[in-house]
Amino acid sequence: VRHAVILAGGSGTRLWPASRRAKPKQLLDVAGRGEPLIAGAIAIGRAIAGERVAIVVGESQVEATRSVARDVRLIPEPLARNTAAAIGLAAATIRKDDDGAVLAVLPADHHVADRPAFESLLANALAHAESTDDVVTLGITPTHAETGYGYLEVGALDKVGPQRVVRFIEKPDAARARELVDSHRYLWNAGIFCLTARRLLAELDAHLPTTAHAVREIAAGRGRAVDLFAALPSISIDKGVMEKTDRIVAFPADVGWNDVGSWAALAAVRGVDASGNTIGGTAVVVDGTGNVVIGDDATLVATVGVSNLVVIKSGDAILVVPKDRAQDVKKVIDMLGARALARYL
Amino acid sequence: VRHAVILAGGSGTRLWPASRRAKPKQLLDVAGRGEPLIAGAIAIGRAIAGERVAIVVGESQVEATRSVARDVRLIPEPLARNTAAAIGLAAATIRKDDDGAVLAVLPADHHVADRPAFESLLANALAHAESTDDVVTLGITPTHAETGYGYLEVGALDKVGPQRVVRFIEKPDAARARELVDSHRYLWNAGIFCLTARRLLAELDAHLPTTAHAVREIAAGRGRAVDLFAALPSISIDKGVMEKTDRIVAFPADVGWNDVGSWAALAAVRGVDASGNTIGGTAVVVDGTGNVVIGDDATLVATVGVSNLVVIKSGDAILVVPKDRAQDVKKVIDMLGARALARYL
């Protein structure tokens, strides 16, 4: 039967200072909907799999995740070993009780504007995975020449339904991204997959045998999980499995998807006001456009004469960065660690 | 004998959010010296006048001023009526007990880097005012083509000692400021004057007779101070007296003076680090120069990839403004008033 597997392993430093070690991105109300991102993933999981929703989560996040996902099964990762190990662990654990399990694998920290359309596509993808035993990925129809995502090469995008994935493309530079989007033969790789647990484990047997062994041992209750994971390579499901199998098809998905990979993405997720600014909390923007300005309940943020700037107040820290350099928040993270200011991480 | 009169009537909105209605600029440690600006003015007053230091202050600021100026005489302004009335009130009040009083009039909210040189010049100016009964102003030797100040036209600046002030010049535009500075015949008008109380009252008699009458009545304890002040014009000592008298000379002063008229001025007052940034509180500046970034004890401010930007966290508010638009903080003040956010003022 159908299961939803939500991957909640990310640390989400790219949304610092809202995201912290103790509160990664999926636990934040990034979209301003009054719920954390992971609640959206859980709602989607419930819609397609009923009670059979599981979250794979790092040991250190179990408690915080439990507090926002009370009735959901948590599968703790003994160590962070990237998505191949995380999904493998979920597949082996779920298959123990359901040999015919088919899984929809969803990131915990993405935002989907059109949930009904997304759920409908996922249902189709699950049905296709059940009937063909192929790997089915939802490839996002590109809306612009994004350099921050990997791409999937497929046939022409005007074809309806599943299309063979010819190739995975790494994050391209700007010129290449433009080419890819203009050719109408590429989708964004959003890391959303549907496949049977049996197929996933067979692929791991073929391409990552130590991972396949480790997750079966852990699911069977044999060996120390942390030791088994410690010996595994840290490799993504894309690199470790998807790029290697030839049994993979994509469903094009045009569902308002956003990975909220930086503060710059907030404009798309939250929308802009009449002045072209994205405002949260108590904020006043004078003479400027294209800004993302998020205060918190306690603090007013006022900007004058700045445009395309990100200003975030969250807890005990404030970040100011141009929108086109929003990825560079990691430089702050690095510097705080180096300067004995790690309490702000 | 010699007296120092410190004018503390300003509301100082230009340093919002550090300055608030309840805490104007002179009560802030703007220079990062561990004392409010007014403490610097008091120290200078003590150096030139011993115990005879008085602060003219608005009724609503008496308590806050008292807390940082414990042993100083406060002369409360019944209403804010600009500097002509404030100085007139001080002159009439002081002269009641000292008919031969000579006054050094100092703003409470300026910063002077070289206090010994400034005190020495003030002593000279007081001596000159005593011996000649002229009005003596300290004109600041310009260091750049500033558009934010008025200018005093004098003879060539290479002359030592007092020079006749030919003319007061309003705040010039950038091209005119350049001309003025390049001609070496102009000084900045810093609002620093030495003159006898008798001369000041005589000038008021000549040019602002209702003001002269009102301050004498108040000093004599006749009439209701608030009613007398309410009837006065709100006019500066520059406009009301200095521009009209022909008995005014200037001493050129090169003393590291700064009126801290906006956050942009902080770079000059506090200095810059090796990266060209002015940092206060807990702050991290990555990839940028020319910034003024002031956090408070409770909050980290981090910037990435911005330059020539002002970022101020103070209490419950944050301001972000380009350095060259730092004067526009008043637009925020106006908007907060209009938007029922006046609690942040």
mmCIF file of C-alpha atoms in Angstrom, chain B:
data_model
loop_
_atom_site.group_PDB
_atom_site.id
_atom_site.type_symbol
_atom_site.label_atom_id
_atom_site.label_comp_id
_atom_site.label_asym_id
_atom_site.label_seq_id
_atom_site.Cartn_x
_atom_site.Cartn_y
_atom_site.Cartn_z
ATOM 1 C CA VAL B 1 32.686 85.766 35.732
ATOM 2 C CA ARG B 2 32.608 82.937 33.237
ATOM 3 C CA HIS B 3 29.665 80.591 32.810
ATOM 4 C CA ALA B 4 28.955 77.691 30.497
ATOM 5 C CA VAL B 5 25.431 77.422 29.092
ATOM 6 C CA ILE B 6 24.619 74.071 27.556
ATOM 7 C CA LEU B 7 21.633 73.909 25.220
ATOM 8 C CA ALA B 8 19.847 70.567 25.576
ATOM 9 C CA GLY B 9 16.557 71.329 23.888
ATOM 10 C CA GLY B 10 16.957 69.128 20.807
ATOM 11 C CA SER B 11 14.756 66.135 20.200
ATOM 12 C CA GLY B 12 17.341 64.400 18.024
ATOM 13 C CA THR B 13 15.122 62.344 15.758
ATOM 14 C CA ARG B 14 17.988 61.990 13.309
ATOM 15 C CA LEU B 15 19.548 59.242 15.393
ATOM 16 C CA TRP B 16 16.388 57.154 15.646
ATOM 17 C CA PRO B 17 16.071 54.360 16.741
ATOM 18 C CA ALA B 18 18.754 55.041 19.365
ATOM 19 C CA SER B 19 17.275 58.463 20.046
ATOM 20 C CA ARG B 20 13.645 58.433 21.059
ATOM 21 C CA ARG B 21 11.228 60.994 22.405
ATOM 22 C CA ALA B 22 12.146 59.852 25.887
ATOM 23 C CA LYS B 23 15.876 59.729 25.152
ATOM 24 C CA PRO B 24 17.193 62.447 22.842
ATOM 25 C CA LYS B 25 20.615 62.425 21.248
ATOM 26 C CA GLN B 26 22.491 64.222 24.031
ATOM 27 C CA LEU B 27 21.587 61.446 26.448
ATOM 28 C CA LEU B 28 23.052 58.724 24.204
ATOM 29 C CA ASP B 29 26.570 57.349 24.224
ATOM 30 C CA VAL B 30 26.874 58.079 20.538
ATOM 31 C CA ALA B 31 30.647 58.241 20.535
ATOM 32 C CA GLY B 32 31.091 54.903 22.262
ATOM 33 C CA ARG B 33 33.017 56.529 25.121
ATOM 34 C CA GLY B 34 30.893 55.102 27.879
ATOM 35 C CA GLU B 35 29.160 58.427 28.553
ATOM 36 C CA PRO B 36 26.348 60.395 26.928
ATOM 37 C CA LEU B 37 27.239 63.285 24.620
ATOM 38 C CA ILE B 38 26.040 65.793 27.205
ATOM 39 C CA ALA B 39 28.682 64.530 29.642
ATOM 40 C CA GLY B 40 31.304 65.756 27.181
ATOM 41 C CA ALA B 41 29.680 69.189 27.058
ATOM 42 C CA ILE B 42 29.529 69.297 30.858
ATOM 43 C CA ALA B 43 33.199 68.336 31.138
ATOM 44 C CA ILE B 44 34.113 71.140 28.748
ATOM 45 C CA GLY B 45 31.903 73.536 30.694
ATOM 46 C CA ARG B 46 33.593 72.562 33.957
ATOM 47 C CA ALA B 47 37.026 73.082 32.412
ATOM 48 C CA ILE B 48 36.261 76.669 31.398
ATOM 49 C CA ALA B 49 33.759 77.751 34.062
ATOM 50 C CA GLY B 50 34.244 75.499 37.071
ATOM 51 C CA GLU B 51 30.983 75.104 38.974
ATOM 52 C CA ARG B 52 29.149 77.669 36.873
ATOM 53 C CA VAL B 53 27.652 75.285 34.331
ATOM 54 C CA ALA B 54 23.952 75.482 33.496
ATOM 55 C CA ILE B 55 21.863 73.345 31.168
ATOM 56 C CA VAL B 56 18.813 74.777 29.422
ATOM 57 C CA VAL B 57 16.467 71.855 28.971
ATOM 58 C CA GLY B 58 12.837 71.185 28.069
ATOM 59 C CA GLU B 59 10.506 70.481 30.982
ATOM 60 C CA SER B 60 9.901 66.939 29.750
ATOM 61 C CA GLN B 61 13.645 66.195 29.726
ATOM 62 C CA VAL B 62 14.492 67.587 33.159
ATOM 63 C CA GLU B 63 14.358 64.246 34.939
ATOM 64 C CA ALA B 64 16.339 62.287 32.339
ATOM 65 C CA THR B 65 18.930 65.070 32.156
ATOM 66 C CA ARG B 66 19.192 65.287 35.936
ATOM 67 C CA SER B 67 20.089 61.584 36.026
ATOM 68 C CA VAL B 68 23.226 62.138 33.927
ATOM 69 C CA ALA B 69 24.069 65.652 35.202
ATOM 70 C CA ARG B 70 23.651 65.390 38.949
ATOM 71 C CA ASP B 71 25.459 68.500 40.161
ATOM 72 C CA VAL B 72 24.631 70.823 37.299
ATOM 73 C CA ARG B 73 22.141 73.686 37.437
ATOM 74 C CA LEU B 74 19.175 73.031 35.154
ATOM 75 C CA ILE B 75 17.243 75.930 33.634
ATOM 76 C CA PRO B 76 13.930 74.492 32.429
ATOM 77 C CA GLU B 77 12.444 75.855 29.205
ATOM 78 C CA PRO B 78 8.713 76.293 29.734
ATOM 79 C CA LEU B 79 8.165 75.496 26.038
ATOM 80 C CA ALA B 80 10.450 74.787 23.094
ATOM 81 C CA ARG B 81 10.918 78.165 21.383
ATOM 82 C CA ASN B 82 14.254 77.569 19.673
ATOM 83 C CA THR B 83 17.685 78.859 20.654
ATOM 84 C CA ALA B 84 17.123 82.630 20.844
ATOM 85 C CA ALA B 85 14.608 82.186 23.657
ATOM 86 C CA ALA B 86 16.643 79.418 25.338
ATOM 87 C CA ILE B 87 19.861 81.420 25.435
ATOM 88 C CA GLY B 88 17.970 84.579 26.390
ATOM 89 C CA LEU B 89 16.408 82.747 29.335
ATOM 90 C CA ALA B 90 19.840 81.516 30.460
ATOM 91 C CA ALA B 91 21.371 84.992 30.105
ATOM 92 C CA ALA B 92 18.600 86.699 32.075
ATOM 93 C CA THR B 93 18.623 84.005 34.761
ATOM 94 C CA ILE B 94 22.391 84.028 35.219
ATOM 95 C CA ARG B 95 22.704 87.801 35.090
ATOM 96 C CA LYS B 96 20.292 88.155 37.997
ATOM 97 C CA ASP B 97 23.083 86.891 40.258
ATOM 98 C CA ASP B 98 26.096 88.001 38.196
ATOM 99 C CA ASP B 99 25.732 91.260 36.333
ATOM 100 C CA GLY B 100 29.134 90.767 34.698
ATOM 101 C CA ALA B 101 28.493 87.226 33.527
ATOM 102 C CA VAL B 102 30.153 86.118 30.305
ATOM 103 C CA LEU B 103 28.693 83.023 28.695
ATOM 104 C CA ALA B 104 30.084 80.188 26.623
ATOM 105 C CA VAL B 105 27.082 78.712 24.831
ATOM 106 C CA LEU B 106 27.548 75.049 23.914
ATOM 107 C CA PRO B 107 25.227 72.533 22.240
ATOM 108 C CA ALA B 108 24.677 69.443 24.409
ATOM 109 C CA ASP B 109 24.716 66.967 21.571
ATOM 110 C CA HIS B 110 27.930 67.592 19.660
ATOM 111 C CA HIS B 111 31.127 65.587 19.752
ATOM 112 C CA VAL B 112 34.583 67.155 20.063
ATOM 113 C CA ALA B 113 37.540 64.868 19.546
ATOM 114 C CA ASP B 114 40.232 67.279 20.759
ATOM 115 C CA ARG B 115 38.817 68.600 24.026
ATOM 116 C CA PRO B 116 42.000 70.323 25.296
ATOM 117 C CA ALA B 117 42.318 72.367 22.107
ATOM 118 C CA PHE B 118 38.615 73.192 22.202
ATOM 119 C CA GLU B 119 38.777 74.294 25.841
ATOM 120 C CA SER B 120 41.785 76.463 25.150
ATOM 121 C CA LEU B 121 40.010 78.165 22.233
ATOM 122 C CA LEU B 122 36.908 78.686 24.338
ATOM 123 C CA ALA B 123 39.009 80.332 27.049
ATOM 124 C CA ASN B 124 40.467 82.679 24.455
ATOM 125 C CA ALA B 125 37.032 83.416 23.046
ATOM 126 C CA LEU B 126 35.639 84.138 26.522
ATOM 127 C CA ALA B 127 38.544 86.490 27.220
ATOM 128 C CA HIS B 128 37.936 88.272 23.935
ATOM 129 C CA ALA B 129 34.208 88.568 24.648
ATOM 130 C CA GLU B 130 34.965 89.953 28.127
ATOM 131 C CA SER B 131 37.457 92.540 26.906
ATOM 132 C CA THR B 132 35.617 93.726 23.765
ATOM 133 C CA ASP B 133 31.961 92.928 24.555
ATOM 134 C CA ASP B 134 31.772 91.499 21.032
ATOM 135 C CA VAL B 135 29.969 88.283 20.175
ATOM 136 C CA VAL B 136 32.629 85.641 19.587
ATOM 137 C CA THR B 137 31.774 82.453 17.740
ATOM 138 C CA LEU B 138 33.959 79.397 17.274
ATOM 139 C CA GLY B 139 33.834 78.656 13.555
ATOM 140 C CA ILE B 140 34.879 75.141 12.658
ATOM 141 C CA THR B 141 37.600 74.804 10.028
ATOM 142 C CA PRO B 142 35.887 72.817 7.239
ATOM 143 C CA THR B 143 37.289 69.388 6.473
ATOM 144 C CA HIS B 144 35.058 68.660 3.497
ATOM 145 C CA ALA B 145 32.312 70.218 1.361
ATOM 146 C CA GLU B 146 29.501 69.605 3.846
ATOM 147 C CA THR B 147 25.967 70.529 2.759
ATOM 148 C CA GLY B 148 24.455 69.915 6.175
ATOM 149 C CA TYR B 149 25.866 73.004 7.903
ATOM 150 C CA GLY B 150 25.619 76.742 7.605
ATOM 151 C CA TYR B 151 28.836 78.645 6.892
ATOM 152 C CA LEU B 152 30.400 81.845 8.253
ATOM 153 C CA GLU B 153 32.175 84.095 5.786
ATOM 154 C CA VAL B 154 35.352 85.559 7.312
ATOM 155 C CA GLY B 155 38.721 86.805 6.064
ATOM 156 C CA ALA B 156 41.378 84.401 4.851
ATOM 157 C CA LEU B 157 41.673 81.406 7.185
ATOM 158 C CA ASP B 158 45.438 81.652 7.520
ATOM 159 C CA LYS B 159 44.978 84.626 9.855
ATOM 160 C CA VAL B 160 45.346 83.659 13.481
ATOM 161 C CA GLY B 161 42.885 84.892 16.102
ATOM 162 C CA PRO B 162 39.488 86.528 15.831
ATOM 163 C CA GLN B 163 38.183 87.603 12.453
ATOM 164 C CA ARG B 164 35.174 89.740 11.640
ATOM 165 C CA VAL B 165 32.207 87.628 10.447
ATOM 166 C CA VAL B 166 31.088 89.186 7.182
ATOM 167 C CA ARG B 167 28.089 87.045 6.490
ATOM 168 C CA PHE B 168 26.094 83.953 7.504
ATOM 169 C CA ILE B 169 25.526 81.468 4.669
ATOM 170 C CA GLU B 170 22.596 79.039 4.724
ATOM 171 C CA LYS B 171 23.239 75.329 4.133
ATOM 172 C CA PRO B 172 24.642 75.308 0.578
ATOM 173 C CA ASP B 173 24.132 72.762 -2.181
ATOM 174 C CA ALA B 174 27.048 70.475 -3.032
ATOM 175 C CA ALA B 175 28.614 72.678 -5.740
ATOM 176 C CA ARG B 176 28.359 75.806 -3.601
ATOM 177 C CA ALA B 177 29.787 73.961 -0.575
ATOM 178 C CA ARG B 178 32.762 72.954 -2.705
ATOM 179 C CA GLU B 179 33.335 76.598 -3.691
ATOM 180 C CA LEU B 180 33.068 77.803 -0.102
ATOM 181 C CA VAL B 181 35.564 75.275 1.205
ATOM 182 C CA ASP B 182 37.996 75.804 -1.683
ATOM 183 C CA SER B 183 37.987 79.586 -1.166
ATOM 184 C CA HIS B 184 39.402 79.224 2.372
ATOM 185 C CA ARG B 185 37.277 82.113 3.599
ATOM 186 C CA TYR B 186 34.492 80.173 5.255
ATOM 187 C CA LEU B 187 34.007 78.335 8.529
ATOM 188 C CA TRP B 188 31.255 75.977 9.629
ATOM 189 C CA ASN B 189 28.700 77.561 11.941
ATOM 190 C CA ALA B 190 28.607 75.196 14.900
ATOM 191 C CA GLY B 191 26.345 77.293 17.093
ATOM 192 C CA ILE B 192 29.077 77.829 19.664
ATOM 193 C CA PHE B 193 29.169 81.408 20.990
ATOM 194 C CA CYS B 194 30.865 83.374 23.751
ATOM 195 C CA LEU B 195 29.371 86.682 24.814
ATOM 196 C CA THR B 196 28.434 88.648 27.890
ATOM 197 C CA ALA B 197 24.947 88.189 29.267
ATOM 198 C CA ARG B 198 24.589 91.953 29.015
ATOM 199 C CA ARG B 199 25.464 91.943 25.299
ATOM 200 C CA LEU B 200 23.085 89.056 24.578
ATOM 201 C CA LEU B 201 20.193 90.829 26.285
ATOM 202 C CA ALA B 202 21.057 94.073 24.502
ATOM 203 C CA GLU B 203 20.983 92.266 21.164
ATOM 204 C CA LEU B 204 17.621 90.725 22.043
ATOM 205 C CA ASP B 205 16.341 94.183 22.979
ATOM 206 C CA ALA B 206 17.406 95.390 19.561
ATOM 207 C CA HIS B 207 16.276 92.478 17.403
ATOM 208 C CA LEU B 208 13.783 90.361 19.404
ATOM 209 C CA PRO B 209 12.249 92.705 21.951
ATOM 210 C CA THR B 210 9.356 90.406 22.964
ATOM 211 C CA THR B 211 11.853 87.654 23.693
ATOM 212 C CA ALA B 212 13.997 90.067 25.711
ATOM 213 C CA HIS B 213 10.968 91.102 27.721
ATOM 214 C CA ALA B 214 9.750 87.553 28.335
ATOM 215 C CA VAL B 215 13.051 86.180 29.578
ATOM 216 C CA ARG B 216 13.537 89.142 31.927
ATOM 217 C CA GLU B 217 10.046 88.648 33.335
ATOM 218 C CA ILE B 218 10.662 84.937 33.909
ATOM 219 C CA ALA B 219 14.066 85.566 35.519
ATOM 220 C CA ALA B 220 12.422 88.116 37.817
ATOM 221 C CA GLY B 221 9.711 85.618 38.758
ATOM 222 C CA ARG B 222 6.967 87.712 37.210
ATOM 223 C CA GLY B 223 4.179 86.233 35.083
ATOM 224 C CA ARG B 224 3.581 82.628 34.051
ATOM 225 C CA ALA B 225 6.648 81.326 32.224
ATOM 226 C CA VAL B 226 4.662 79.051 29.954
ATOM 227 C CA ASP B 227 2.359 81.862 28.836
ATOM 228 C CA LEU B 228 5.263 84.219 28.250
ATOM 229 C CA PHE B 229 7.079 81.615 26.136
ATOM 230 C CA ALA B 230 3.946 80.600 24.259
ATOM 231 C CA ALA B 231 3.724 84.135 22.853
ATOM 232 C CA LEU B 232 7.314 84.129 21.557
ATOM 233 C CA PRO B 233 8.414 83.473 17.990
ATOM 234 C CA SER B 234 10.315 80.208 17.514
ATOM 235 C CA ILE B 235 13.547 81.552 16.105
ATOM 236 C CA SER B 236 17.176 80.514 16.289
ATOM 237 C CA ILE B 237 19.882 82.684 17.831
ATOM 238 C CA ASP B 238 21.564 82.661 14.394
ATOM 239 C CA LYS B 239 18.567 84.072 12.539
ATOM 240 C CA GLY B 240 17.298 86.234 15.369
ATOM 241 C CA VAL B 241 20.525 87.830 16.551
ATOM 242 C CA MET B 242 23.813 86.701 15.030
ATOM 243 C CA GLU B 243 22.952 87.453 11.416
ATOM 244 C CA LYS B 244 21.782 90.905 12.436
ATOM 245 C CA THR B 245 24.513 92.166 14.705
ATOM 246 C CA ASP B 246 27.698 93.647 13.270
ATOM 247 C CA ARG B 247 29.631 92.988 16.484
ATOM 248 C CA ILE B 248 30.525 89.391 15.783
ATOM 249 C CA VAL B 249 33.915 87.796 15.258
ATOM 250 C CA ALA B 250 34.974 84.190 14.753
ATOM 251 C CA PHE B 251 37.862 82.123 16.086
ATOM 252 C CA PRO B 252 38.746 79.342 13.646
ATOM 253 C CA ALA B 253 38.591 76.014 15.476
ATOM 254 C CA ASP B 254 40.182 72.819 14.222
ATOM 255 C CA VAL B 255 39.221 70.490 17.043
ATOM 256 C CA GLY B 256 37.645 67.378 15.532
ATOM 257 C CA TRP B 257 34.158 68.782 15.932
ATOM 258 C CA ASN B 258 31.157 66.788 14.758
ATOM 259 C CA ASP B 259 27.485 67.516 15.327
ATOM 260 C CA VAL B 260 26.617 63.818 14.900
ATOM 261 C CA GLY B 261 23.747 65.015 12.795
ATOM 262 C CA SER B 262 23.030 61.595 11.341
ATOM 263 C CA TRP B 263 24.159 57.989 11.581
ATOM 264 C CA ALA B 264 26.496 58.642 8.662
ATOM 265 C CA ALA B 265 28.545 60.921 10.946
ATOM 266 C CA LEU B 266 29.377 58.023 13.215
ATOM 267 C CA ALA B 267 32.238 56.886 11.011
ATOM 268 C CA ALA B 268 34.063 60.139 11.789
ATOM 269 C CA VAL B 269 33.204 60.069 15.482
ATOM 270 C CA ARG B 270 33.943 56.410 16.198
ATOM 271 C CA GLY B 271 36.518 55.721 13.517
ATOM 272 C CA VAL B 272 36.675 52.774 11.141
ATOM 273 C CA ASP B 273 38.264 49.342 11.396
ATOM 274 C CA ALA B 274 40.754 47.793 8.961
ATOM 275 C CA SER B 275 37.909 47.034 6.548
ATOM 276 C CA GLY B 276 36.633 50.603 6.626
ATOM 277 C CA ASN B 277 33.584 49.767 8.701
ATOM 278 C CA THR B 278 32.324 51.387 11.903
ATOM 279 C CA ILE B 279 31.147 48.674 14.253
ATOM 280 C CA GLY B 280 29.416 48.873 17.612
ATOM 281 C CA GLY B 281 27.922 46.200 19.817
ATOM 282 C CA THR B 282 27.995 42.627 18.586
ATOM 283 C CA ALA B 283 28.301 42.836 14.823
ATOM 284 C CA VAL B 284 29.811 40.862 11.970
ATOM 285 C CA VAL B 285 30.429 42.513 8.604
ATOM 286 C CA VAL B 286 31.322 40.186 5.726
ATOM 287 C CA ASP B 287 32.423 41.470 2.314
ATOM 288 C CA GLY B 288 31.691 45.157 2.670
ATOM 289 C CA THR B 289 33.178 48.534 3.523
ATOM 290 C CA GLY B 290 32.044 51.970 4.603
ATOM 291 C CA ASN B 291 29.232 50.535 6.705
ATOM 292 C CA VAL B 292 28.027 51.804 10.068
ATOM 293 C CA VAL B 293 26.730 48.749 11.905
ATOM 294 C CA ILE B 294 25.650 49.129 15.512
ATOM 295 C CA GLY B 295 24.105 46.259 17.424
ATOM 296 C CA ASP B 296 23.180 46.275 21.067
ATOM 297 C CA ASP B 297 24.203 43.930 23.836
ATOM 298 C CA ALA B 298 21.278 41.620 23.247
ATOM 299 C CA THR B 299 21.428 41.248 19.502
ATOM 300 C CA LEU B 300 23.941 40.262 16.851
ATOM 301 C CA VAL B 301 23.888 42.221 13.601
ATOM 302 C CA ALA B 302 25.384 40.439 10.581
ATOM 303 C CA THR B 303 25.780 41.955 7.129
ATOM 304 C CA VAL B 304 27.028 40.257 3.977
ATOM 305 C CA GLY B 305 27.939 41.968 0.733
ATOM 306 C CA VAL B 306 26.666 45.446 1.566
ATOM 307 C CA SER B 307 28.687 48.671 1.587
ATOM 308 C CA ASN B 308 28.064 52.247 2.706
ATOM 309 C CA LEU B 309 25.005 51.076 4.568
ATOM 310 C CA VAL B 310 23.811 52.070 8.032
ATOM 311 C CA VAL B 311 22.316 49.281 10.150
ATOM 312 C CA ILE B 312 21.250 50.232 13.664
ATOM 313 C CA LYS B 313 19.606 48.014 16.258
ATOM 314 C CA SER B 314 18.459 49.849 19.351
ATOM 315 C CA GLY B 315 15.836 48.652 21.768
ATOM 316 C CA ASP B 316 12.778 47.421 19.923
ATOM 317 C CA ALA B 317 13.644 48.815 16.489
ATOM 318 C CA ILE B 318 16.052 48.342 13.607
ATOM 319 C CA LEU B 319 16.962 50.922 10.962
ATOM 320 C CA VAL B 320 18.542 50.140 7.591
ATOM 321 C CA VAL B 321 19.459 53.086 5.352
ATOM 322 C CA PRO B 322 22.219 53.899 2.872
ATOM 323 C CA LYS B 323 24.799 56.215 4.437
ATOM 324 C CA ASP B 324 24.139 58.917 1.861
ATOM 325 C CA ARG B 325 20.445 58.904 2.768
ATOM 326 C CA ALA B 326 20.917 58.852 6.518
ATOM 327 C CA GLN B 327 19.049 62.168 6.809
ATOM 328 C CA ASP B 328 15.946 60.411 5.504
ATOM 329 C CA VAL B 329 15.375 58.681 8.813
ATOM 330 C CA LYS B 330 12.811 61.440 9.328
ATOM 331 C CA LYS B 331 10.703 59.752 6.660
ATOM 332 C CA VAL B 332 10.454 56.748 8.942
ATOM 333 C CA ILE B 333 9.576 58.984 11.877
ATOM 334 C CA ASP B 334 6.811 60.551 9.835
ATOM 335 C CA MET B 335 5.492 57.183 8.676
ATOM 336 C CA LEU B 336 5.494 55.687 12.165
ATOM 337 C CA GLY B 337 3.455 58.629 13.370
ATOM 338 C CA ALA B 338 1.027 58.226 10.479
ATOM 339 C CA ARG B 339 0.671 54.440 10.893
ATOM 340 C CA ALA B 340 -0.210 54.268 14.571
ATOM 341 C CA LEU B 341 3.268 52.956 15.325
ATOM 342 C CA ALA B 342 4.122 55.978 17.450
ATOM 343 C CA ARG B 343 5.164 53.710 20.304
ATOM 344 C CA TYR B 344 8.437 53.238 18.401
ATOM 345 C CA LEU B 345 9.223 56.983 18.424
#
